[in-house]
Short mmCIF file of C-alpha atoms in Angstrom, two decimals:
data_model
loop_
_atom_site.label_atom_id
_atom_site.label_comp_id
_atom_site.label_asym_id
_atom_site.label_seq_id
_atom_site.Cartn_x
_atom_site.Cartn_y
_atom_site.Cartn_z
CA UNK A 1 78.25 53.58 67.35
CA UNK A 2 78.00 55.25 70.54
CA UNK A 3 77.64 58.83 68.49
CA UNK A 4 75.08 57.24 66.66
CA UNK A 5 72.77 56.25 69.78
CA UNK A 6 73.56 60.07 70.58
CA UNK A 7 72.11 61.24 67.53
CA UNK A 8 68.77 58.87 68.12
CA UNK A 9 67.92 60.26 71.16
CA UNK A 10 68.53 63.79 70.46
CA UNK A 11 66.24 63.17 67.09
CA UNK A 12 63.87 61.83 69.75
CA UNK A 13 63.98 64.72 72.01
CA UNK A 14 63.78 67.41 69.14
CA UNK A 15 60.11 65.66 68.24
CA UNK A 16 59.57 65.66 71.48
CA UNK A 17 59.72 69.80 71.58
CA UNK A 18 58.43 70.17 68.37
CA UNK A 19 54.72 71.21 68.45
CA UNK A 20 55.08 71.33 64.89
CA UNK A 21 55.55 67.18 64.89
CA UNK A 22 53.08 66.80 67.77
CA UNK A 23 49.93 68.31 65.30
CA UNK A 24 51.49 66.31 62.49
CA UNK A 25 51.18 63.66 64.50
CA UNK A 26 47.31 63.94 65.73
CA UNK A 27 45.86 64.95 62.29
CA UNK A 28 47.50 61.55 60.43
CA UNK A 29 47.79 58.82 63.00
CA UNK A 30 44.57 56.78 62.97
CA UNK A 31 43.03 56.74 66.19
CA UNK A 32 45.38 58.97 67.83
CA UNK A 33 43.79 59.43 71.43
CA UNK A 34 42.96 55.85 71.63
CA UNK A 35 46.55 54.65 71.07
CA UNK A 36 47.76 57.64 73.75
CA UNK A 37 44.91 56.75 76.53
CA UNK A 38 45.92 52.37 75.70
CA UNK A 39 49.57 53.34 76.56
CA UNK A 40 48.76 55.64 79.66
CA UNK A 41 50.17 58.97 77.95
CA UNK A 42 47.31 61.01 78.27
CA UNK A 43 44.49 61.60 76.40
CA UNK A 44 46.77 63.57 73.62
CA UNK A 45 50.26 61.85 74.71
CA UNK A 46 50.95 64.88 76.71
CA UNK A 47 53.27 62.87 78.77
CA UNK A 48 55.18 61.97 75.60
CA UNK A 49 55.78 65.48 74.67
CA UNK A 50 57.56 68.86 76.21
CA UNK A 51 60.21 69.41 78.48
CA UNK A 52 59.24 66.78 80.88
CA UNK A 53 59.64 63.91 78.40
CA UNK A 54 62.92 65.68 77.27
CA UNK A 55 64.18 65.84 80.99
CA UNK A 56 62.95 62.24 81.23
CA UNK A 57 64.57 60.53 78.27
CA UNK A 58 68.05 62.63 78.67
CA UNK A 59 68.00 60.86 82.07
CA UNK A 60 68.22 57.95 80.47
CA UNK A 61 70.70 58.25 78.38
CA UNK A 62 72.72 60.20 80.87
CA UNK A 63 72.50 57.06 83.13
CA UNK A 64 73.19 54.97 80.12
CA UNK A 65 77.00 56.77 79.65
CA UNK A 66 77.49 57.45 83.28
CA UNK A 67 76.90 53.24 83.98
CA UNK A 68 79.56 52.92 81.01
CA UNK A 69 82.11 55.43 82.84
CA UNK A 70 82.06 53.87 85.68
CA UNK A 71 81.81 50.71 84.16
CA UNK A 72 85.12 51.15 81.88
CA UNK A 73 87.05 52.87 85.32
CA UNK A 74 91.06 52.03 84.94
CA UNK A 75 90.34 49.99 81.80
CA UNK A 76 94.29 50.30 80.15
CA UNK A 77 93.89 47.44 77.24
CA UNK A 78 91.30 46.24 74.59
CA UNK A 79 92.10 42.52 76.24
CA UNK A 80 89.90 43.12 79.66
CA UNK A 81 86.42 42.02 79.59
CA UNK A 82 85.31 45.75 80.19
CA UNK A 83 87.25 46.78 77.22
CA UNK A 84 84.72 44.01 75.01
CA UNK A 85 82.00 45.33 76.38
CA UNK A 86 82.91 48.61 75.36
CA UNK A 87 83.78 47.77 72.18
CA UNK A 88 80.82 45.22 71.40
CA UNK A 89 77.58 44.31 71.87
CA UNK A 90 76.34 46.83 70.50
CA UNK A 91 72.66 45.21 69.97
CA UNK A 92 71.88 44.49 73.63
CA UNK A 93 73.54 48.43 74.24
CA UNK A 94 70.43 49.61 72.38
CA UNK A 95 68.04 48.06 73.98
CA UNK A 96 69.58 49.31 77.28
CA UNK A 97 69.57 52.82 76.25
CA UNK A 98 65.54 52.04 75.48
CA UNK A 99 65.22 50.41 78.26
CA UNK A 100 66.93 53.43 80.19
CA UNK A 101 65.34 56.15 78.71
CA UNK A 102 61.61 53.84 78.76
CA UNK A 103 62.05 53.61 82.53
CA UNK A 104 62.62 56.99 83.09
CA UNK A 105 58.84 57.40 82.70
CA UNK A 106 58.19 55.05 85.79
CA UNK A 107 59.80 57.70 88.46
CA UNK A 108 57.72 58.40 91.15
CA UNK A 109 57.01 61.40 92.42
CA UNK A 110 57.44 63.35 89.22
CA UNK A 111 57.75 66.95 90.17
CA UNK A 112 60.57 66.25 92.51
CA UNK A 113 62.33 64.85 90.24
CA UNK A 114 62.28 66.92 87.89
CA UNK A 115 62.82 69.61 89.80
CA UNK A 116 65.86 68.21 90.90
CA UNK A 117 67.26 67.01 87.73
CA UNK A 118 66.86 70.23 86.33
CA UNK A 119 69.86 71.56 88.48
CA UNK A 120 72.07 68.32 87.96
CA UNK A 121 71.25 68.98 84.07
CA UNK A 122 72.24 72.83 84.69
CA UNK A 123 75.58 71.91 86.18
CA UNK A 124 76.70 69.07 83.34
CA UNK A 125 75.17 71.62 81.05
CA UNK A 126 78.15 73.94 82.25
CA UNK A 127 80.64 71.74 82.76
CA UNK A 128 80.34 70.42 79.37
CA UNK A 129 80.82 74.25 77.72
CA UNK A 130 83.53 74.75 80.40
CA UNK A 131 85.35 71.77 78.99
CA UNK A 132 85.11 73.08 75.65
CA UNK A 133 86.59 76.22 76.36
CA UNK A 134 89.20 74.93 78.52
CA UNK A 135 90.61 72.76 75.71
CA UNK A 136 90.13 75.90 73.00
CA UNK A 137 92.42 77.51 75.55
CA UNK A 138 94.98 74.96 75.29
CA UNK A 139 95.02 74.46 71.50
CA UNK A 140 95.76 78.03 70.66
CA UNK A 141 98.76 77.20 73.24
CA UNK A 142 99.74 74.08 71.94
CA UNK A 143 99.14 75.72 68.00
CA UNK A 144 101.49 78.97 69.15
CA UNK A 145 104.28 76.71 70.73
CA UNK A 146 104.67 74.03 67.78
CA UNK A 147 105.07 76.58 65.38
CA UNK A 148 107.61 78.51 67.32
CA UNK A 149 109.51 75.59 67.89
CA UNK A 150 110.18 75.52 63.80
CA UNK A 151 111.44 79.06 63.99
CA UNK A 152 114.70 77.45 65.34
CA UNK A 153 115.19 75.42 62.06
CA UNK A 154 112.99 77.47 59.25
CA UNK A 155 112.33 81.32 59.42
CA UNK A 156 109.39 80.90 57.20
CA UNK A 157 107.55 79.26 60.32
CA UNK A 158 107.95 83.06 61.44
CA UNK A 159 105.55 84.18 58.07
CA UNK A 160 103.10 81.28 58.78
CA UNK A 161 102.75 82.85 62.46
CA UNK A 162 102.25 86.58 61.16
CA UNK A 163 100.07 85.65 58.46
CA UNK A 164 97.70 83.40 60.71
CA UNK A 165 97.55 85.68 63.42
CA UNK A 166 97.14 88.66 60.71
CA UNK A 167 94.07 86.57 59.56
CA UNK A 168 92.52 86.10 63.01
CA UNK A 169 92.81 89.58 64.07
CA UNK A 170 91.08 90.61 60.83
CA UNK A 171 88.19 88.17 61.49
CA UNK A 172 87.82 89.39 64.73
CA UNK A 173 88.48 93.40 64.10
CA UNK A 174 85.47 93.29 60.59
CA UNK A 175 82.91 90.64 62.94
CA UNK A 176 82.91 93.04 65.14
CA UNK A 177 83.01 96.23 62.69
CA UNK A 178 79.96 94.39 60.61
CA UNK A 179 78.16 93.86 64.37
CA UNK A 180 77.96 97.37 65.10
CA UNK A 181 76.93 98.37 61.68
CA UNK A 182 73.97 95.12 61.22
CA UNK A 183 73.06 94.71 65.36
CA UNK A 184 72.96 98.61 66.47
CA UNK A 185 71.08 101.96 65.40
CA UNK A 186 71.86 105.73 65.55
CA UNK A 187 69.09 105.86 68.25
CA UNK A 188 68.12 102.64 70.72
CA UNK A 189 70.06 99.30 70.89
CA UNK A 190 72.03 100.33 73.43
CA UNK A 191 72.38 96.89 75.37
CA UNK A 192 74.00 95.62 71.65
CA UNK A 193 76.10 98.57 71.63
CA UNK A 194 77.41 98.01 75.23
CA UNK A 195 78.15 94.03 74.48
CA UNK A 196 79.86 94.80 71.65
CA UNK A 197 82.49 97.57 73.28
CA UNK A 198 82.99 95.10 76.00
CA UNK A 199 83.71 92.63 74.46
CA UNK A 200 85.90 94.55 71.90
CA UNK A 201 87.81 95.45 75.19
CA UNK A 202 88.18 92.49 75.77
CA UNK A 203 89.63 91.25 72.92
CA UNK A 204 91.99 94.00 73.25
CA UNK A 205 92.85 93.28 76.69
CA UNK A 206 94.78 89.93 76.31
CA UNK A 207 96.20 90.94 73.04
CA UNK A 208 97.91 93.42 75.19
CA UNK A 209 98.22 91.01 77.96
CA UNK A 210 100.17 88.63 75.85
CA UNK A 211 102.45 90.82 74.94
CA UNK A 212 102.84 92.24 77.83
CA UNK A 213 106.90 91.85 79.00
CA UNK A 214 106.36 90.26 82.56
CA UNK A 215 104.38 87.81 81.03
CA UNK A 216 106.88 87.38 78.02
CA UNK A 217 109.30 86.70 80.92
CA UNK A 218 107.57 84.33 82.09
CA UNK A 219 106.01 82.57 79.23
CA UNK A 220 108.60 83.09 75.78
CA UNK A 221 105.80 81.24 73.92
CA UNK A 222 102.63 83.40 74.80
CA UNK A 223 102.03 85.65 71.44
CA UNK A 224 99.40 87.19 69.60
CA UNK A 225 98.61 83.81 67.32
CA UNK A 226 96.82 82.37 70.76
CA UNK A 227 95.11 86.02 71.70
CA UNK A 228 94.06 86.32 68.23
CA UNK A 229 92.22 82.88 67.71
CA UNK A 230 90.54 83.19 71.71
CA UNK A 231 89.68 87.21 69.74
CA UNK A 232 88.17 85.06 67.04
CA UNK A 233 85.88 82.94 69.22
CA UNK A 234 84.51 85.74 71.50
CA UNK A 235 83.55 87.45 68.47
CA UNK A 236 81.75 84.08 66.73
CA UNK A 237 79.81 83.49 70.28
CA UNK A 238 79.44 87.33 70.18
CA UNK A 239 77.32 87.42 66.80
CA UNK A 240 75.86 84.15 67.84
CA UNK A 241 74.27 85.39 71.09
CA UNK A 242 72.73 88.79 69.40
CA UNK A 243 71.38 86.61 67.18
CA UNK A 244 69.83 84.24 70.01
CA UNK A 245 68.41 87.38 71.34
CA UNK A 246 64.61 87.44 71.10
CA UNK A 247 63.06 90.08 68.20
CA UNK A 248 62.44 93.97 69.51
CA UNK A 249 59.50 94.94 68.07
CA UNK A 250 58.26 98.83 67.88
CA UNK A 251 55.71 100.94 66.14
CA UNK A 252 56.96 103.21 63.04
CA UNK A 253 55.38 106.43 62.46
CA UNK A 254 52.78 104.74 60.48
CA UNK A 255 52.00 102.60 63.72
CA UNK A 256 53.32 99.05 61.61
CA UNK A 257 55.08 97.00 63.61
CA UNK A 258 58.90 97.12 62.90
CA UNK A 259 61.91 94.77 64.33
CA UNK A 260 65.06 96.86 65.22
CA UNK A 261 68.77 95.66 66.31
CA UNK A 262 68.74 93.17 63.75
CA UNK A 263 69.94 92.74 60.23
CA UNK A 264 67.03 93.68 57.62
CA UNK A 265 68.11 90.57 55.20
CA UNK A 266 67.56 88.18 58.26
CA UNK A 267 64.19 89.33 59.11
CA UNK A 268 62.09 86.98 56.35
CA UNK A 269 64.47 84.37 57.81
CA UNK A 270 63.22 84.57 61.14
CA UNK A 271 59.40 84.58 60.19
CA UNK A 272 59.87 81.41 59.25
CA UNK A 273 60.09 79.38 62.58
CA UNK A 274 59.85 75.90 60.66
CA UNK A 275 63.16 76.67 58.28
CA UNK A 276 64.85 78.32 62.04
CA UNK A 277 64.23 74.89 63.72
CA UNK A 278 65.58 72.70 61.13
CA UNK A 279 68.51 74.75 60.64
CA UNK A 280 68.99 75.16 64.10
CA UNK A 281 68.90 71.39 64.81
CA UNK A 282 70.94 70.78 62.24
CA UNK A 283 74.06 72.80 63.04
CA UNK A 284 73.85 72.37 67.37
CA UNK A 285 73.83 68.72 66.72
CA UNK A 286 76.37 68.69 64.41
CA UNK A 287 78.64 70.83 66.65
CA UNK A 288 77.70 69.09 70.14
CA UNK A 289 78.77 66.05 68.43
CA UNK A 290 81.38 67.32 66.98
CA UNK A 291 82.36 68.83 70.77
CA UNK A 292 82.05 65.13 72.08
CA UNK A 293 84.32 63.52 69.58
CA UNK A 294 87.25 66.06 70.01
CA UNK A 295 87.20 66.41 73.05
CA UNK A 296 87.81 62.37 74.13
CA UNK A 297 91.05 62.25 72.09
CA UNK A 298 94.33 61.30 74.12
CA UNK A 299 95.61 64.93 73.13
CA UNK A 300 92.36 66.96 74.92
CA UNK A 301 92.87 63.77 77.93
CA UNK A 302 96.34 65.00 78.33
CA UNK A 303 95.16 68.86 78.28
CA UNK A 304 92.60 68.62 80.98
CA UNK A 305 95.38 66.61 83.02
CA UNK A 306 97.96 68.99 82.73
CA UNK A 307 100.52 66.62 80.73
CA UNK A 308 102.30 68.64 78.18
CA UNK A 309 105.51 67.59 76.22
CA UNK A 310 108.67 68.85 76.36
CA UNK A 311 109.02 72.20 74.09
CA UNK A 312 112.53 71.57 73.34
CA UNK A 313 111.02 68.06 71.91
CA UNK A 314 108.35 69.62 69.26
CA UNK A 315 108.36 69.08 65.80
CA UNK A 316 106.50 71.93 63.97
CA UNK A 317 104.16 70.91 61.50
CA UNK A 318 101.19 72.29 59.65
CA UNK A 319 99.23 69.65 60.99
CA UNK A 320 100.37 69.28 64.54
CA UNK A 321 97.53 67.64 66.26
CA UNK A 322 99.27 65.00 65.04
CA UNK A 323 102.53 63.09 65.62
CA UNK A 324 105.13 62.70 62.63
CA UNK A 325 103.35 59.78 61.84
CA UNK A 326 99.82 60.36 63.12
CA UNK A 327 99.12 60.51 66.95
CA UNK A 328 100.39 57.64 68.66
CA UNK A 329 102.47 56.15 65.73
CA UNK A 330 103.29 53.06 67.75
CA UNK A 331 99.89 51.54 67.07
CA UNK A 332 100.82 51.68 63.22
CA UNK A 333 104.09 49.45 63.18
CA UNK A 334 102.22 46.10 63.40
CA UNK A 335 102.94 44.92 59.97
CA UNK A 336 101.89 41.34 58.85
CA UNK A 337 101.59 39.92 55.27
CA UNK A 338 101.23 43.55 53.61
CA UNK A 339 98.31 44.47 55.73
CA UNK A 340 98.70 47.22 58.88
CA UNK A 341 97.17 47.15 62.69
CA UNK A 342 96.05 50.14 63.43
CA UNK A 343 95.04 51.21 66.83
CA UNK A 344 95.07 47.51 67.98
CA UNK A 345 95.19 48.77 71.88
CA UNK A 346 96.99 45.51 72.32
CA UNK A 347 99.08 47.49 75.19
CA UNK A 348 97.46 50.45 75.96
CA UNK A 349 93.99 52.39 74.73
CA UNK A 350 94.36 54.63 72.20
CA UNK A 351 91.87 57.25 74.30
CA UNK A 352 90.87 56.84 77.90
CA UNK A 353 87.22 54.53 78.04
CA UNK A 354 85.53 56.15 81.34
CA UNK A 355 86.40 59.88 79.81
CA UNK A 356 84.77 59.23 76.54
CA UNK A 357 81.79 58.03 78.38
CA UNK A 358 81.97 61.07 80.70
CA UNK A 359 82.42 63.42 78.44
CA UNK A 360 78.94 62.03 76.53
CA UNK A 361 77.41 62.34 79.70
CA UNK A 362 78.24 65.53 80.58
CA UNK A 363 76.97 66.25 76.64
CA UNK A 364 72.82 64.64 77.63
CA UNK A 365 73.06 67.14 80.04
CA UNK A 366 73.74 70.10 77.90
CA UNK A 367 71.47 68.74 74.91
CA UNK A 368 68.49 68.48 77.53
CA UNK A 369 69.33 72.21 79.06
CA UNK A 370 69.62 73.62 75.69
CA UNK A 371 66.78 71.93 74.35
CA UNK A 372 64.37 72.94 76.95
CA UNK A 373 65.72 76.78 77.14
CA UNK A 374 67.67 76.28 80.15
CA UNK A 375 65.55 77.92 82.59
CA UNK A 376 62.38 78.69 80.37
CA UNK A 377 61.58 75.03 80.30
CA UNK A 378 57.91 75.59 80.48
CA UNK A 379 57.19 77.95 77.44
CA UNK A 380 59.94 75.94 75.49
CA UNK A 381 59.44 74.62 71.95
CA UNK A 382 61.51 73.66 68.73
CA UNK A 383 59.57 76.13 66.29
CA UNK A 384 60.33 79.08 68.83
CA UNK A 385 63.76 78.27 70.62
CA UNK A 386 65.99 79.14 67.41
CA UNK A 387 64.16 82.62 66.51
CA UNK A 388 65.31 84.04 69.88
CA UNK A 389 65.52 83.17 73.85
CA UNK A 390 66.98 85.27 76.68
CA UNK A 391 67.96 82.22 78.25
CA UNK A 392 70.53 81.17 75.33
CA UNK A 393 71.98 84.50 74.80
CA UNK A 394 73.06 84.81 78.76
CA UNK A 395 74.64 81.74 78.09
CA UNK A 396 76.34 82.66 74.96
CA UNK A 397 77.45 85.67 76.82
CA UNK A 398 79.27 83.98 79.46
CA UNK A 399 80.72 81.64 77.83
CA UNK A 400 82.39 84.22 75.95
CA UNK A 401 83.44 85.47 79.32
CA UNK A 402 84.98 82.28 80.59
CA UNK A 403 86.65 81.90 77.39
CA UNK A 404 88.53 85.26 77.82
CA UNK A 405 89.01 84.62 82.33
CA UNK A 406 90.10 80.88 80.99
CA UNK A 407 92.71 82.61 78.53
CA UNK A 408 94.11 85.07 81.15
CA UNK A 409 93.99 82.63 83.76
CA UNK A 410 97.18 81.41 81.50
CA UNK A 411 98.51 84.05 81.10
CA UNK A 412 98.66 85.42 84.53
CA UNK A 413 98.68 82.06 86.85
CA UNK A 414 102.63 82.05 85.97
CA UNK A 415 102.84 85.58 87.57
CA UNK A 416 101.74 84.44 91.25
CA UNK A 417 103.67 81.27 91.67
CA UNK A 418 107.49 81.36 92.46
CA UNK A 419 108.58 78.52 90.32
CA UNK A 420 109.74 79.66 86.75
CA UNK A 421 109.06 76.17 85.20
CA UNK A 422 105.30 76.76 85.19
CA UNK A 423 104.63 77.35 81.85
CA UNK A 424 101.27 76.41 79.23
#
């Protein structure tokens, strides 16, 4: 329920960039202006639309979480009466979250505020892709140390280990091989051809890193199954910030205009903004959502808190996000005339309340930064966003660059401390 009231706002704030929904909009409603100059939205609803009823609205919202976290603080059973509201009334939560993002329209003094939320929205914005990253990091760890731990009992969990890591490296080695051949030319495109050595290097770099024998010393379970999935994802955000980078267009000899440093079979694609936007919205809501629900599981709660379990007490399994008997199998033994309990939080919550609403917080913040172009708020629309925007690609960029620090951070943390029981 609470990723559905996500979804209805961000559907909101997409028509609210859209320009394409805004003349929809003026040529079909009957008696347009007067309904927009009755409701005190301007003579067009120009208050209604664009970045400052984005910023508005994912205020709301934001508050709307952030009142929850705070609201579900050191909430450790379903019994508490924080713990019902949480998981009811859901009703009277909607027309909060209206009311929320409604009142957001009644802020004085405007400008300030929006010129202030803009940096509070800039920070979540990062924090959220930071927390991302942080628990990519620790998957490939916890992914590389189950399956070692099975090496002890089955050799084949050695075969599984080359032939995963075999597949990542090949991802990584023909993404960026098919990069350089699509995204660069004999002459120009050097900026694509300087990304794309870097952050081959890079990949490079803690593949040898991981390897590398003080670090083996340190770390028995650092490998080349972790370096090659964190190889996989620099090259994904690699290919998706060239392709968030806005269309060069030169003259030919027959003075046409001609795109360059992008695929040929893309370019119909692109001139058609309308198909760009829907596809756009599509997949970044789908994986920002996707991003919130992983990331307020117990496991990614226990990551970002440094709790780990015991490596001598791992079980390898194919499917080792989950316990023997799916995560937190003591929720599933409450048996009673043929029918199961599962989950029923009786002693403890099966994820941590004030997180989940946190980490949804954090997510109206990035959804109203990357909706509005981060920093290119002003010329910022639906139709043009997804067809290219410096702002994105920079963004893309470093993340890929945190990703890789994140990763080596790892690997060489161990190195500097004294103790030889830090481990990932």
């Amino acid at each position: 329920m609470y990723a559905l009231y996500f979804i209805l706002v961000v559907v909101l704030c997409y028509v609210m960039m859209s320009n394409t929904v805004a003349n929809e909009m003026r040529e079909h409603i009957p008696f347009f202006e007067d309904i927009c100059k009755g409701i005190k939205a301007g003579d067009t609803c120009e208050k209604l639309v664009g970045y400052s009823a984005v910023y508005r609205v994912c205020f709301g919202m934001a508050c709307f979480f952030f009142l929850f976290c705070l609201l579900t603080l050191k909430v450790n059973n379903s019994k508490s009466c924080r713990a019902y509201i949480h998981n009811g009334f859901w009703f009277f939560k909607l027309l909060l979250l209206g009311a929320m993002c409604s009142g957001a329209f009644f802020i004085p003094d405007q400008e300030t505020f929006l010129n202030a939320w803009r940096y509070v929205g800039a920070v979540g914005g990062f924090l959220f892709l930071g927390i991302q990253l942080l628990l990519l990091v620790e998957f490939a760890h916890k992914w590389n140390k189950n399956w070692t731990a099975g090496t002890a009992i089955n050799k084949l969990w050695y075969a599984s280990l080359s032939l995963v890591t075999l597949i990542t490296y090949s991802i990584a080695t023909g993404g960026l091989i098919l990069m350089a051949v699509f995204y660069t030319q004999k002459d120009g495109c050097m900026d694509n051809k300087i990304l794309l050595g870097v952050n081959g290097g890079l990949c490079l770099l803690i593949s040898v890193v991981a390897i590398s024998p003080p670090v083996q010393d340190r770390q028995p379970h650092s490998g080349l199954l972790q370096s090659g999935l964190i190889s996989c994802y620099v090259t994904y955000l690699t290919f998706s910030a060239l392709s968030s980078k806005p269309v060069e267009v030169v003259l030919d000899e027959h003075g046409k205009n001609v795109t360059i440093c992008v695929p040929d079979f893309g370019q119909d694609l692109y001139r058609d903004k309308n198909l760009v936007a829907r596809l756009g919205t599509a997949l970044s809501c789908g994986c920002i959502l996707y991003s919130c629900l992983t990331s307020t599981t117990r496991w990614s709660s226990d990551a970002l808190q440094g709790r780990y379990g015991a490596p001598e007490l791992e079980v390898a399994r194919c499917c080792f996000c989950f316990g023997p008997g799916g995560e937190d199998a003591e929720g599933q033994q409450n048996v009673k005339e043929g029918s199961r309990v599962i989950y029923d939080e009786k002693k403890s919550t099966v994820y941590n309340y004030a997180y989940f609403h946190f980490v949804f917080f954090l997510a109206s913040l990035y959804v109203m930064m990357t909706l509005t172009d981060w920093f290119n708020y002003e010329s910022a629309n639906i139709e043009t966003l997804f067809s290219g925007s410096w702002s994105i690609f920079w963004v893309k960029m470093a993340s890929c660059w945190i990703c890789v620090l994140l990763y080596l951070g790892t690997l060489v943390a161990p190195l500097c401390r004294p103790s030889p029981h830090f481990s990932v």
